[in-house]
Amino acid sequence: MEIHGKTEDLTAAIVVAAGRGMRAGQAAGPKQYQLLGGRAVLARTLDAFTAHPSVDMVIAVIHADDGDLYANAVSEHAKLLPPTLGGATRQQSVAAGLGALTGKNVTRVLIHDAARPFIDPDTIDRVVTSLTSHAAVLPSLPVADTLKRTGADGLIEATVDRTRLYAAQTPQGFHFDGILQAHEKAADAGRSDFSDDTGLAEWVGMDVLIVDGDPRNVKITTAQDMAQAQEKFVMSAPDVRVGHGYDTHQLVDGDHVWLCGVKLPHTQSLSGHSDADVGLHALTDALLAAVADGDIGSHFPPSDPQWKGARSDQFLAHAVDRVRAHGGRITHMDVTLVCEAPKIGPHRDEMRNAISNITGIEAARISVKATTNEKIGFVGRNEGMVAMATATVVMEADG
Ligand code: MG
């Protein structure tokens, strides 16, 4: 295998994802395929390794039932090998991953739990670097809580000295041949119950070096862990989009204008194919822009006679539907009207309420403001009006 011109002395990562992981919420399916900020836990875990410069190839070990889940969740990457199928226990799944890497010139292997998507590059670095001097490396954290041991009666029997006690994390790093032989030896001995690979390394008498883990590198096990991980993800990296819209219409002879969904008596009217509501048109474009879904002209072609004289509230309502279809939630809308007359201030709240009624967004998240153009330019000469708008959308699913 040739990766980036490198053909030997390669470092591989095995991501173990074959468990049923139902404790994190039975209805939602195996936890490694549940979504964190719009991407599967497993996809995020694999990303951490394919993105790391010291890792040359990555393979996931999956359950035989999960082929479709995997194909839907994980995108192709030059470093990513096709997944291999796991066994009945974690140990057997790791052995399957090691088997799939045999003959690929791998000298170092990192073995990682799919349910630890928050693995950081520095921890991976520490493990890989230590493999130059040691055959087995375990990232871990000193135990911080005071530990108690109870008797069969549930009462405390003793306080356990926590000095020199560590909580094991992954990725656990090994010289490839060493851990492969250890797995073969365990299988030959009829053992299939090792819950982690350093446990197996200890069993064959390998020295295992401890390096610092990372407190953020938590394992998602329960439904509560999953909820906390999702919350952390939303808080740490919300996918916020801001769309901008601009519109202008000519002022002609007439007796009213439509602005932001409100009909105002005026000495002129706005000219246009529809009701020429510049405010709603700019806002419609801002919403479509936030989800990169074209513009008002592409959704409602002016050449189409059905939009002649149409009320613009249906354009805005359609844009709101498009935002939702892309998985977006509208958090804020802002419209600026630029005109010499009529006065907007007295109608501001009516306009905010009109937009609220059309969009279903509370008026507190809707801003309407106005300015004149200081009597200069086409707006200053009352030849036309301008509207500008922004819309802020938080993406809650892949769009
Ligand atoms: Mg327009």
Coordinates of N, CA and C and ligand atoms in Angstrom, one line a residue, residues 246-249 274 276-278 281-282 296, ligand 1:
Y246 N -30.9 42.1 -0.8 CA -31.1 43.5 -1.2 C -32.2 43.5 -2.3
D247 N -33.0 44.6 -2.2 CA -34.0 44.8 -3.3 C -34.3 46.2 -3.5
T248 N -34.7 46.6 -4.7 CA -35.1 47.9 -5.0 C -36.3 47.9 -5.9
H249 N -37.2 48.8 -5.7 CA -38.3 49.0 -6.7 C -38.5 50.4 -7.0
S274 N -45.0 41.8 -8.7 CA -45.9 41.4 -7.6 C -46.4 42.6 -6.9
A276 N -44.7 44.3 -5.0 CA -43.4 45.1 -5.0 C -43.0 45.5 -3.6
D277 N -43.3 44.6 -2.6 CA -42.9 44.8 -1.2 C -41.4 44.6 -1.1
V278 N -40.6 45.7 -1.2 CA -39.2 45.6 -1.2 C -38.7 45.0 0.1
H281 N -39.2 41.3 0.0 CA -38.3 40.7 -1.0 C -36.9 40.5 -0.5
A282 N -36.4 41.6 0.1 CA -35.0 41.5 0.6 C -34.9 40.5 1.7
I296 N -34.9 34.9 -4.8 CA -36.4 35.0 -5.0 C -36.7 34.8 -6.5
Ligands
MG1 MG -38.3 42.8 -5.6

